[in-house]
Structures are given as structure tokens and as C-alpha cells.
mmCIF file of C-alpha atoms in Angstrom:
data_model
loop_
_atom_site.group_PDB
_atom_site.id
_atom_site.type_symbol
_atom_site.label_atom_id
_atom_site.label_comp_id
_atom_site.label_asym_id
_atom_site.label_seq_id
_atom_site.Cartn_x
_atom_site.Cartn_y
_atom_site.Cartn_z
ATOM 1 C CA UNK A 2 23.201 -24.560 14.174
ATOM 2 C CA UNK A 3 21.521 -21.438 13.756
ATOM 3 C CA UNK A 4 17.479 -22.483 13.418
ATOM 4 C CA UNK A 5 15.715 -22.104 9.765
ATOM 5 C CA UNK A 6 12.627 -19.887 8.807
ATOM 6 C CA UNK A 7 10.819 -20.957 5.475
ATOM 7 C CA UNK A 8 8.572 -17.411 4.291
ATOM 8 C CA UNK A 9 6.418 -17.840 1.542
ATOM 9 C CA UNK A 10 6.526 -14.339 -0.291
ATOM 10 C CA UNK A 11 9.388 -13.473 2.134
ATOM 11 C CA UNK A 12 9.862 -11.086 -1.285
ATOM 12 C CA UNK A 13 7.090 -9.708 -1.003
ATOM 13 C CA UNK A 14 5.514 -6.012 0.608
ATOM 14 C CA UNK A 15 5.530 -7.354 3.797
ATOM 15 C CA UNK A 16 7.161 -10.723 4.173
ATOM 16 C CA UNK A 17 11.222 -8.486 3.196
ATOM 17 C CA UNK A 18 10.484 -6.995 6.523
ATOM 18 C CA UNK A 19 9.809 -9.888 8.031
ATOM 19 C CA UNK A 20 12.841 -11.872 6.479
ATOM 20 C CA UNK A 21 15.047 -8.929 7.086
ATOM 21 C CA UNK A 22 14.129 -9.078 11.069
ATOM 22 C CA UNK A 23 14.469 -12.680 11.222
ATOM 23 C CA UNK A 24 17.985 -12.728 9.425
ATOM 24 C CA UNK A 25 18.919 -10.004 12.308
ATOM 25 C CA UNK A 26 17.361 -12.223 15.196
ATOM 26 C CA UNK A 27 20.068 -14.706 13.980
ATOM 27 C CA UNK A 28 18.239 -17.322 12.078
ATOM 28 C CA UNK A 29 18.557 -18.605 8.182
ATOM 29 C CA UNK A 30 15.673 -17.679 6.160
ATOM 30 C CA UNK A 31 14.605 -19.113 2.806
ATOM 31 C CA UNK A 32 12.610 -16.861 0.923
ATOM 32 C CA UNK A 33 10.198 -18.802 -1.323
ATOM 33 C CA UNK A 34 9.294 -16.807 -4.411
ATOM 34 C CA UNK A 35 8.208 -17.690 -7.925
ATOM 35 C CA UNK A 36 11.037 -15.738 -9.410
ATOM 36 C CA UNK A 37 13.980 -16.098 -7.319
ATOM 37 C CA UNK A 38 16.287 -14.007 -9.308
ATOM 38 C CA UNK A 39 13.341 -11.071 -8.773
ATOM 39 C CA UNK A 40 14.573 -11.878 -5.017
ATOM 40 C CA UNK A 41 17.870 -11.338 -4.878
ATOM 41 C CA UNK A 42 17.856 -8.349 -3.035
ATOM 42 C CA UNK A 43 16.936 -9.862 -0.123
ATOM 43 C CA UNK A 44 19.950 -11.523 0.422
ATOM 44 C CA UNK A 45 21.966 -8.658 1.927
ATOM 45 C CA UNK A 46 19.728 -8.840 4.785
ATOM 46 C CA UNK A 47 21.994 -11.471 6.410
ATOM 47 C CA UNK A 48 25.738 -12.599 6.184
ATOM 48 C CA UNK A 49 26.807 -14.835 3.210
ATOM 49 C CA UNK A 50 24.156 -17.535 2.666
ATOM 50 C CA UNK A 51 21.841 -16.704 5.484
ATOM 51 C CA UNK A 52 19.227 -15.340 3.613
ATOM 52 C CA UNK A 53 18.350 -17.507 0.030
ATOM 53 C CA UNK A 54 15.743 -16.841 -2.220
ATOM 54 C CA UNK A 55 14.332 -20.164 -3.528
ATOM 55 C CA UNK A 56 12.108 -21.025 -6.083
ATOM 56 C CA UNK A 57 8.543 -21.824 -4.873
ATOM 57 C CA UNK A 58 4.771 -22.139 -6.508
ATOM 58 C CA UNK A 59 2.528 -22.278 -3.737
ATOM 59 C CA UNK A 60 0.117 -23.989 -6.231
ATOM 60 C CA UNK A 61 2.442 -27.307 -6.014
ATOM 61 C CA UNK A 62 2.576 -29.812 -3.169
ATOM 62 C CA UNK A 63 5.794 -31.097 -3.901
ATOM 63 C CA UNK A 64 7.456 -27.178 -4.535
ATOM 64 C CA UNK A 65 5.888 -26.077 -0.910
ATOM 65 C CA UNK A 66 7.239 -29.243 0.682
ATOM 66 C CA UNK A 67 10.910 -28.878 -0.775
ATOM 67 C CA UNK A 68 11.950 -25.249 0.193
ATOM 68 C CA UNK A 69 10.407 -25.760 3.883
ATOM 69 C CA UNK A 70 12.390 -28.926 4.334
ATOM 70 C CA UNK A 71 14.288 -28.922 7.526
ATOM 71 C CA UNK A 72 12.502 -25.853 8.830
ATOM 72 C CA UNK A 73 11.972 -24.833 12.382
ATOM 73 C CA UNK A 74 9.125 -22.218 11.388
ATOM 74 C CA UNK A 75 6.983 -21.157 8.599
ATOM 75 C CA UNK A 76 5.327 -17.645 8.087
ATOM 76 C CA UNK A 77 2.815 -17.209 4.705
ATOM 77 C CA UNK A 78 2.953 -13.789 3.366
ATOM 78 C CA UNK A 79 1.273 -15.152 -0.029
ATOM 79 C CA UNK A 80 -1.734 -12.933 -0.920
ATOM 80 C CA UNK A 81 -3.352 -11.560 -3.955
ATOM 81 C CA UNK A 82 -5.172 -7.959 -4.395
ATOM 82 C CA UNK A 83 -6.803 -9.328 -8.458
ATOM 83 C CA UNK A 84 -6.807 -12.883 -9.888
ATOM 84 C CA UNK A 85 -4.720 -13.549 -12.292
ATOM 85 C CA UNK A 86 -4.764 -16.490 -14.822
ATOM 86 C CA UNK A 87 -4.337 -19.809 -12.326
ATOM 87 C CA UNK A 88 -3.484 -17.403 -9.816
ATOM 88 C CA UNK A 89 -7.569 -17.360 -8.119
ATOM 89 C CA UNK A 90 -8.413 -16.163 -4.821
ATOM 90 C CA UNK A 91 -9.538 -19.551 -3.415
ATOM 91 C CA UNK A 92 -5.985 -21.240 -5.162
ATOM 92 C CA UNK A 93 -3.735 -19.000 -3.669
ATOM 93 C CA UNK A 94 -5.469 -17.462 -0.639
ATOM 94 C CA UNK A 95 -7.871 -20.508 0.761
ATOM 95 C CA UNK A 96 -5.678 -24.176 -0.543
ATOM 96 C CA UNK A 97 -1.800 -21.959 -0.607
ATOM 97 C CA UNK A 98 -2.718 -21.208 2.874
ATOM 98 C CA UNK A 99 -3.906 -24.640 3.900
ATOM 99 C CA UNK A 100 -1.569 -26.553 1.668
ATOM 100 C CA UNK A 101 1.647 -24.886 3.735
ATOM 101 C CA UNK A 102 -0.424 -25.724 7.156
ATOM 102 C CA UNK A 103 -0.965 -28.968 6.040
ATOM 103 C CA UNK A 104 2.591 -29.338 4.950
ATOM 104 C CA UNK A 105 3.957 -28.311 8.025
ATOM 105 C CA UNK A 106 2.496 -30.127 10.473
ATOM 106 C CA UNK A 107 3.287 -33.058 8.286
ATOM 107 C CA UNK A 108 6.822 -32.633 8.321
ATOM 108 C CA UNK A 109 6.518 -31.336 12.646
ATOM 109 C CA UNK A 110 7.292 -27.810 12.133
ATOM 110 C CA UNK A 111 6.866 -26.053 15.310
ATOM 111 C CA UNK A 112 5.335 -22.581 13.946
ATOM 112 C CA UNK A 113 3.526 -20.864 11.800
ATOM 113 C CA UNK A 114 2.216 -17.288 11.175
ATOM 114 C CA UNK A 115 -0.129 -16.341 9.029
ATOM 115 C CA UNK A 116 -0.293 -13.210 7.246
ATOM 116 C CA UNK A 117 -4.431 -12.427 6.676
ATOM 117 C CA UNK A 118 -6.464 -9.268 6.833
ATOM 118 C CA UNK A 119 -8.912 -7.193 9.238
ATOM 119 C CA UNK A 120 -11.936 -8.482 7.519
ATOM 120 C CA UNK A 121 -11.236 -11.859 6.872
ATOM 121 C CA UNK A 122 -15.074 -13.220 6.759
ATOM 122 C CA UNK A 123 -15.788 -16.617 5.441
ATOM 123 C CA UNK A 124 -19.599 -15.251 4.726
ATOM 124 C CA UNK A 125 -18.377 -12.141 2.676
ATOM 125 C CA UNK A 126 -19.460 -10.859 -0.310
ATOM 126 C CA UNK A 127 -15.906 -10.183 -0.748
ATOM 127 C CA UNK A 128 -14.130 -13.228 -2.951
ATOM 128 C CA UNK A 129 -10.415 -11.567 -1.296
ATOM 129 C CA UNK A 130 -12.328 -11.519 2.635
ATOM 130 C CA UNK A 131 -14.067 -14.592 1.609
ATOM 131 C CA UNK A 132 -10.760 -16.864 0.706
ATOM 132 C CA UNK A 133 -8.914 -15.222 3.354
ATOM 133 C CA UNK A 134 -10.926 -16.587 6.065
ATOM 134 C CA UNK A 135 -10.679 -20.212 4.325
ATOM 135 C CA UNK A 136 -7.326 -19.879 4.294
ATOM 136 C CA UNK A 137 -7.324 -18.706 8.073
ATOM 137 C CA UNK A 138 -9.564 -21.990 8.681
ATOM 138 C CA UNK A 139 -7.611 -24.120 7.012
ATOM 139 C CA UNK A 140 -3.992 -23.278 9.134
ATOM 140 C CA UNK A 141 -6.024 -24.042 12.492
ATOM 141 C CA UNK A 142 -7.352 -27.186 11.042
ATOM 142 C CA UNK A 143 -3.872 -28.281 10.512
ATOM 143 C CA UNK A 144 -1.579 -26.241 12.720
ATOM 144 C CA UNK A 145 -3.971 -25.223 15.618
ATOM 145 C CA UNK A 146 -1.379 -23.478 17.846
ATOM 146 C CA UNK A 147 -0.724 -21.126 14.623
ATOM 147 C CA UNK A 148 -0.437 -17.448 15.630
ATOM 148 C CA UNK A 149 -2.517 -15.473 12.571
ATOM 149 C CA UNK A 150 -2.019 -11.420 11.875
ATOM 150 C CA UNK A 151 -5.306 -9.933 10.420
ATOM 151 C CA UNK A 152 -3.584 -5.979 9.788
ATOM 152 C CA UNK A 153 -5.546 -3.270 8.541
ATOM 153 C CA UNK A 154 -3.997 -1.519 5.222
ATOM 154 C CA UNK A 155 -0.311 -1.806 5.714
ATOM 155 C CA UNK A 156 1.883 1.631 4.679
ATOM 156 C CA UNK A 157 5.684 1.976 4.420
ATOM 157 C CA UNK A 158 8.033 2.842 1.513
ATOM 158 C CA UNK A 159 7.105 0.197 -0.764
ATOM 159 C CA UNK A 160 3.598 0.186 -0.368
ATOM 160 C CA UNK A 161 0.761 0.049 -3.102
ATOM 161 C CA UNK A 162 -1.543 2.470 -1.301
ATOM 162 C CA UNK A 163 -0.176 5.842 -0.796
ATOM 163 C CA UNK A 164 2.173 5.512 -3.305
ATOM 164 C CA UNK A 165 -0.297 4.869 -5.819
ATOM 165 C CA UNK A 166 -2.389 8.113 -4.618
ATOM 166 C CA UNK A 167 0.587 9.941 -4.554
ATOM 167 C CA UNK A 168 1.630 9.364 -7.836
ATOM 168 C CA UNK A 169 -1.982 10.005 -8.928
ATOM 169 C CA UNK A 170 -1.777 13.782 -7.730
ATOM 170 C CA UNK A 171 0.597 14.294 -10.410
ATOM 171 C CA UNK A 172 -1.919 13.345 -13.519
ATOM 172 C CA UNK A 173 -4.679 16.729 -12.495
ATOM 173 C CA UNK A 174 -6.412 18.682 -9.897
ATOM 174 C CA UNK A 175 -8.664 15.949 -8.864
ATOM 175 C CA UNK A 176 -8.483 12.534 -6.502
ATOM 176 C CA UNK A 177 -10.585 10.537 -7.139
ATOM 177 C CA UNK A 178 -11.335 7.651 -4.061
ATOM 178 C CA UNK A 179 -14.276 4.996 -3.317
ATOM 179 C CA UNK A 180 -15.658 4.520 0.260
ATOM 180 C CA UNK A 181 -13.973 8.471 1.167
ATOM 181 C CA UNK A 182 -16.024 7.296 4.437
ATOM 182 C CA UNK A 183 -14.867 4.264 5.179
ATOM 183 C CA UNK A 184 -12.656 3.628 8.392
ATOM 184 C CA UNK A 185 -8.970 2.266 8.507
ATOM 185 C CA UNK A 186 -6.431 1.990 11.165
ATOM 186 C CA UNK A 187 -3.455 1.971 8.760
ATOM 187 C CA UNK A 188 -0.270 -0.162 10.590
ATOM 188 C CA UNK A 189 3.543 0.571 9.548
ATOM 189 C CA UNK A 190 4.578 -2.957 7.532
ATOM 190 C CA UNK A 191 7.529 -3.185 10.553
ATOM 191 C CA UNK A 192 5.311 -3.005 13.229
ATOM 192 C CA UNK A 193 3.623 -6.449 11.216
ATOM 193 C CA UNK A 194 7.101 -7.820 10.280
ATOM 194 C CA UNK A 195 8.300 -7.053 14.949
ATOM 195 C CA UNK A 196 4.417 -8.781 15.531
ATOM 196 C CA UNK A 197 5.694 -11.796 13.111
ATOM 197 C CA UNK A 198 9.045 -12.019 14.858
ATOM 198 C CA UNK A 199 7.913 -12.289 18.302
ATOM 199 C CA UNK A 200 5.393 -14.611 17.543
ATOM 200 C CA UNK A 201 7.922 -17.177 16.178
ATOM 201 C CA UNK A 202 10.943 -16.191 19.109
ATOM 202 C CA UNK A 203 8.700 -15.972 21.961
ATOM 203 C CA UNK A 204 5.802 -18.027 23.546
ATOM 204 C CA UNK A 205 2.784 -15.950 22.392
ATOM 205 C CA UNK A 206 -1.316 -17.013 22.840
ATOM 206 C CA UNK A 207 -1.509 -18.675 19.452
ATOM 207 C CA UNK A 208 -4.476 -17.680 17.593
ATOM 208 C CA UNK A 209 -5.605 -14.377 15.765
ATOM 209 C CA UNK A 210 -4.599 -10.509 16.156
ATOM 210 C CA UNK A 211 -5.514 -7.772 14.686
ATOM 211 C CA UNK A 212 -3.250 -5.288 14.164
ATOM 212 C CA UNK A 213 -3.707 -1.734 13.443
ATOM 213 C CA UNK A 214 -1.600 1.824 14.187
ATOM 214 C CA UNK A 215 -2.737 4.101 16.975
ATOM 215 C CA UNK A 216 -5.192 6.344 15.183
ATOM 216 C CA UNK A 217 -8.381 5.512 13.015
ATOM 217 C CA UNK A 218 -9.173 7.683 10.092
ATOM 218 C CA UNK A 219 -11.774 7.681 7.004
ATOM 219 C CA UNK A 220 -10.458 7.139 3.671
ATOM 220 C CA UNK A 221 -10.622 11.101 3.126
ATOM 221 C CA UNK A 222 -8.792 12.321 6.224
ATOM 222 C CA UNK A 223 -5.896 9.773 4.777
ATOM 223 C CA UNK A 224 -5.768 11.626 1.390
ATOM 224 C CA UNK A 225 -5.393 14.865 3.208
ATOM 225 C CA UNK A 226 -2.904 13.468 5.853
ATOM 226 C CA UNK A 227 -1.104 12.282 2.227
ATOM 227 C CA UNK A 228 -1.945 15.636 0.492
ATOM 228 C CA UNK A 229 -0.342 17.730 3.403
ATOM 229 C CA UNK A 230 2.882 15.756 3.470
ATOM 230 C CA UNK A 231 3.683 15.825 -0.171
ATOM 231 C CA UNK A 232 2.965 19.735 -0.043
ATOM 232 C CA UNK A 233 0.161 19.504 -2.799
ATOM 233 C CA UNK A 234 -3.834 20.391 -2.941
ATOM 234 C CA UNK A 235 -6.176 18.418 -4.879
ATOM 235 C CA UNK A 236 -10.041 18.007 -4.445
ATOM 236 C CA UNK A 237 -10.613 14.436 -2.820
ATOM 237 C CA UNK A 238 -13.803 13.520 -4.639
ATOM 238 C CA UNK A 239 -15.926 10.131 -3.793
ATOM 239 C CA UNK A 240 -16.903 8.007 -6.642
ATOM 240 C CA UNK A 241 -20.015 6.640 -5.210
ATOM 241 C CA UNK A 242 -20.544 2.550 -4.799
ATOM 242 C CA UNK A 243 -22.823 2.479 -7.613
ATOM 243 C CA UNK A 244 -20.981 4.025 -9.866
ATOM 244 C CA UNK A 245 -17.376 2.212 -8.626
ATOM 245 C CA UNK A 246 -19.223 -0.893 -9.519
ATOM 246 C CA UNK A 247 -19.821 -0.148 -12.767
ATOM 247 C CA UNK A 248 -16.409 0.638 -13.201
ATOM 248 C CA UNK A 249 -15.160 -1.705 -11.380
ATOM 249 C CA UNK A 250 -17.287 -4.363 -13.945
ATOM 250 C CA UNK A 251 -15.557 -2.531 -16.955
ATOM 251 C CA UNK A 252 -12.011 -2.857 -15.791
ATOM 252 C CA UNK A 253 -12.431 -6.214 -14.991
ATOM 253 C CA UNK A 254 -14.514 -7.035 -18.274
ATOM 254 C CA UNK A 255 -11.499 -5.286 -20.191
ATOM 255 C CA UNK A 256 -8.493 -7.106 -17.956
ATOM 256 C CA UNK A 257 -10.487 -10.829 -19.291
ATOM 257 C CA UNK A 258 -10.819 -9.912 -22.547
ATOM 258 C CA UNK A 259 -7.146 -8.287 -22.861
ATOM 259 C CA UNK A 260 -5.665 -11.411 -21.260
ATOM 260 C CA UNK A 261 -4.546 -10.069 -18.267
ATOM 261 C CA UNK A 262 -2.699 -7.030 -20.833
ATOM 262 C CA UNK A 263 -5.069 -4.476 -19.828
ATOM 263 C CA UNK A 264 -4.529 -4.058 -16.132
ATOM 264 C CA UNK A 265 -7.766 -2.963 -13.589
ATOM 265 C CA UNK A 266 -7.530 -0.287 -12.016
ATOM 266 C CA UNK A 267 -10.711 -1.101 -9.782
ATOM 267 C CA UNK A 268 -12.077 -4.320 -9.581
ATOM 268 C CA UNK A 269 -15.788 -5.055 -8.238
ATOM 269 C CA UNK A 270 -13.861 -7.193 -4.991
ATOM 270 C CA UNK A 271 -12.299 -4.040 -3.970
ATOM 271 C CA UNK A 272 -15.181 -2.098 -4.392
ATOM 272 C CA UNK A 273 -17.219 -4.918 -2.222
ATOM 273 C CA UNK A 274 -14.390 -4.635 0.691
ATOM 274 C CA UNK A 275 -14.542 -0.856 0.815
ATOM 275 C CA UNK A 276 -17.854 -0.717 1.364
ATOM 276 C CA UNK A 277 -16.356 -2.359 4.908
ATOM 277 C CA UNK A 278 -14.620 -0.013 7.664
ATOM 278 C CA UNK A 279 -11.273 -2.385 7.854
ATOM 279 C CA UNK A 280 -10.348 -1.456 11.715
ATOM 280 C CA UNK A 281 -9.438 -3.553 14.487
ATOM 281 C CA UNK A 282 -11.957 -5.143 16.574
ATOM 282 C CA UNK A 283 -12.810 -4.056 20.292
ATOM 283 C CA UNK A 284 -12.127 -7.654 21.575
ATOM 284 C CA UNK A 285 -9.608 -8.404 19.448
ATOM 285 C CA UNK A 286 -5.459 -9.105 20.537
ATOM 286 C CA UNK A 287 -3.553 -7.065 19.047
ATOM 287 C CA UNK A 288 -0.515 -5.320 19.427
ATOM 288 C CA UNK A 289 -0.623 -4.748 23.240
ATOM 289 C CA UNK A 290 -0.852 -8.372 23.423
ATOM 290 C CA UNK A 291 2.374 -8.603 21.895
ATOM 291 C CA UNK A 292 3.990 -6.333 24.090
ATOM 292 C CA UNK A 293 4.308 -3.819 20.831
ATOM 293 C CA UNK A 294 3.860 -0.114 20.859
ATOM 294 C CA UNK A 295 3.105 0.323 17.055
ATOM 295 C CA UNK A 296 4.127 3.727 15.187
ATOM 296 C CA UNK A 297 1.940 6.465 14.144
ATOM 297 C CA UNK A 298 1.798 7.334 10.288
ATOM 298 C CA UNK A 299 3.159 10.994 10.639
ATOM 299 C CA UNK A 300 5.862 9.713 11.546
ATOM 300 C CA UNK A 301 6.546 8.071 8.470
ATOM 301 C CA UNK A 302 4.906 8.978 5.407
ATOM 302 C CA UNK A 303 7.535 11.864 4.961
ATOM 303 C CA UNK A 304 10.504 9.226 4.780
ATOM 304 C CA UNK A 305 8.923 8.000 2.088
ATOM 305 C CA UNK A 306 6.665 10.405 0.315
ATOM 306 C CA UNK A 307 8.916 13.107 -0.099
ATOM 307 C CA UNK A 308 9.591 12.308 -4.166
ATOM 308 C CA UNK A 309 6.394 13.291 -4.525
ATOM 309 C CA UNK A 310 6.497 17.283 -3.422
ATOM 310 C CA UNK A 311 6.434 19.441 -6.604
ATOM 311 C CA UNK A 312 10.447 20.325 -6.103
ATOM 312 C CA UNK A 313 10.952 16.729 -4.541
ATOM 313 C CA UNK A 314 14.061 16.231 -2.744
ATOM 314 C CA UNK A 315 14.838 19.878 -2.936
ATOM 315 C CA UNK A 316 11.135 20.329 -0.570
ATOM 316 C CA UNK A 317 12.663 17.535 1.254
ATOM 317 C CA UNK A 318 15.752 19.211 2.206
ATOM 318 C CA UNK A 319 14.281 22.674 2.823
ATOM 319 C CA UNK A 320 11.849 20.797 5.342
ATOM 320 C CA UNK A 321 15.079 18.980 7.377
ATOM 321 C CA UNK A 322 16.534 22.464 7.355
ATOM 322 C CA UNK A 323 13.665 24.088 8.656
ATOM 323 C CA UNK A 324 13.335 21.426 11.483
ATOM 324 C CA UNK A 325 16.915 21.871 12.714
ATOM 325 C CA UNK A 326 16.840 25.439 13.336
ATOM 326 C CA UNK A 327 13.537 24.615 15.581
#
């Protein structure tokens, strides 16, 4: 029989790709989700009833034990940008994380991967850094031979980054950004989801990579790399810290008070973790450990981007013509 990944938040940004390469490596995933029927599309990824979204609250002992009964591997995709109700940093990024390690060695599971961040600090200022190094902590307590990826911000067609500054070009003339000189070394989410595959189909050095794409840039030269591909110009302008605190404070003083209804569009975490360049370390493994060439973001960004362009797919069509008669 074929053997049986459990991914919690195998729904999720990152953890599709990963479910999706796993179905196509041959084995049955279960996709733990809150919502299920939110998950459905991920059952395509496989023949009939390889891939099943089940229902999952990482919260719950009994719910993480269930849907990773019988499993040969786990991988935890579950993360959180904002708290939200029960749904705390330390609940869902430090105990979900150490409740599925704890969980799994319990029940002899030979694998896990861990899905952290570059910047995953114990010691930070940052409560999302902060709980993401408790959680790293707590899957080598339990499940020492665990192989963790730390990537730096993660882009592809569903992401929340350049989509979101995309869309933003539309509202004015103006984009605004915090930490314009900050560093990131932004990773395509398959390069993660090929990292996550080999480290549960092939004998890897268990421990932690970091995992970023081949070129480095500041927040700024990102917006322009953006800017250029969606065929727009716009004034990147830097909100200083201060200032992003401040706001930062309101939106989150306004999301509390609203019940959640108001959503932030800044919180003072994110402004704490972009004061930190989020790039991979000179020591670190990473991808050459893994044997992985990952891909650049020029590459990319216009697969994705395109709906963006002031004509939209018509710009994207006039562009694929123009490249064929080169």
C-alpha cells in the first residue's frame, strides 16, 4: 500500500504545493484543515481518494491525533501572520507545532517537516519570530531527527505579498512600504513544497535550512522588480518605523475593539520583524544541501502578475507576442 502523508494546512499557501507534489510522488495525503469543504480543491491533485481534506483544529489533542492516524510522515504548514480570537501566536505557532511533534513520535511516525521562517528567534521582540522558534524547539524536543524549513518571504500565484502590492497600485500614484531597506531573499513556494518532498522521500541531514531564491534584494528594489512587470509607475515611499508603529498600534487597537470586523492592515509584530533583513544565513543548509537549484523571481512574477497591467491580459498577450518574434 501506497505510504500516507498527514499535512497540517496542506490547504494552505504553501502546504497545496506540498500536497500536490506528494500526491504525484505516489503517496496518499490527508490534508488537515479547519474547513474541509474550503479544501476541496485539493483533491484533484491525486486519483480518486488519494488526496482527502479532513477536518482538523490544531488547538485539540484528540483532532491532531485522529487525522494523522496511520501515517508514515507529517509536515506542519500551520502558521499565522495576526492573532485572531483563540487563534494566538504561542497556541498555534509554539504548542500546534509541539503538540503534532509530540503526537507523532507518540504514535512512531517516521518524519516530520516543519514549515518555520528565516528569523525564527526565541529572544525576539517579534511575538510571530518569537513563537516560531518555540515551536521549532518544541519538534526537536520530541522528534529530534525532524528536518525544519526556515524560507524567507515565499512568492507564487497565490501569495499575500505581491499580490497585495499589486493590487494596491491600482487605489493612486503612491506605494506606500515599511523597512523599503530591509533585505529579503524571496523563494518560489515550489522550490519550498520540492525542499519538503525530498526531505520526507530521501535520507536528508535532519535539522534546519534556510531557504531562500538566488538573488537578495531590499524591500524597494522588490516594488520596482513588481512595478516593472505589471507595466505601471508609482512612487515607492517608506513609512518610517516610528510612524508604522503608530499605525500599526491603531489598526490593531481598531481590529480588538471591532472584534476581529475591522481587519489590520499593519500590525506592530510586522512592523517589529521588518525592522529585520529576513535572508538566509552564511552557515546555514539550504537548498544546495538538498541538491535543489531554486528559481529566480523574474521568472515568475509575470505568470502570475499579469492581471494587474492596466490592459491586463490584453498586455499579457502583446508581451508573448512580442517574445516569439525575438
Amino acid at each position: 500500500m501506497s505510504k500516507l502523508v498527514t499535512i497540517y494546512g496542506g490547504s494552505g499557501f504553501v502546504g497545496r504545493y506540498i500536497a500536490r507534489r506528494m500526491a504525484k510522488a505516489g503517496w496518499r495525503v490527508r490534508v488537515a484543515v479547519r474547513r474541509p469543504n474550503e479544501a476541496i480543491f485539493v483533491k484533484p491533485y491525486g486519483v480518486v481518494g488519494q488526496v482527502e481534506p479532513v477536518l482538523c483544529n490544531i488547538r485539540d489533542d484528540t483532532s491532531v491525533a485522529q487525522v494523522m492516524a496511520g501515517a508514515d510522515a507529517v509536515v506542519n504548514c500551520v502558521g499565522i501572520l495576526a492573532a485572531n480570537g483563540k487563534n494566538t501566536f504561542d497556541a498555534v505557532q509554539s504548542e500546534g507545532a509541539g503538540r503534532v511533534a509530540r503526537i507523532a513520535a507518540a504514535q512512531g511516525v517516521s518524519k516530520m517537516v516543519q514549515i518555520s521562517a528565516i528569523g525564527a528567534d526565541v529572544d525576539s521582540d517579534s511575538e510571530y519570530a518569537r513563537t516560531k522558534g518555540l515551536g521549532e524547539q518544541a519538534v526537536l524536543e520530541h522528534m529530534p531527527d525532524a528536518v525544519i524549513l526556515r524560507p524567507s518571504i515565499v512568492f507564487g500565484a497565490e501569495d499575500e505579498f505581491f499580490n497585495r502590492f499589486a493590487s494596491m497600485t491600482r487605489l493612486g500614484p503612491v506605494l506606500p512600504v515599511v523597512g523599503a531597506d530591509t533585505l529579503f531573499q524571496p523563494v518560489y513556494v515550489d522550490d519550498v513544497a520540492k525542499a519538503a518532498e525530498r526531505a520526507l522521500t530521501t535520507e536528508v541531514i535532519p535539522g534546519i535550512y534556510e531557504l531562500g531564491g538566488p538573488d537578495v534584494r531590499d524591500f524597494r528594489s522588490l516594488m520596482a522588480t513588481m512595478l516593472d512587470v505589471i507595466h505601471r509607475r508609482r512612487l515607492v515611499a517608506n513609512i518610517p518605523f516610528p510612524i508604522a508603529a503608530l499605525m500599526g498600534f491603531g489598526f490593531d487597537m481598531a481590529n480588538t475593539l471591532s472584534l476581529g470586523l475591522v481587519p489590520a492592515q499593519i500590525t506592530r509584530d510586522q512592523v517589529r520583524n521588518l525592522r529585520h533583513d529576513n535572508v538566509v544565513a552564511d552557515d546555514a543548509m539550504g537548498f544546495a544541501t538538498l541538491g535543489i537549484e531554486p528559481v529566480a523571481l523574474e521568472t515568475v512574477l509575470p505568470d502570475y502578475l499579469w492581471r494587474f497591467r492596466p490592459s491586463g491580459q490584453y498586455d499579457a498577450i502583446k508581451e508573448s507576442a512580442k517574445n516569439l518574434k525575438v
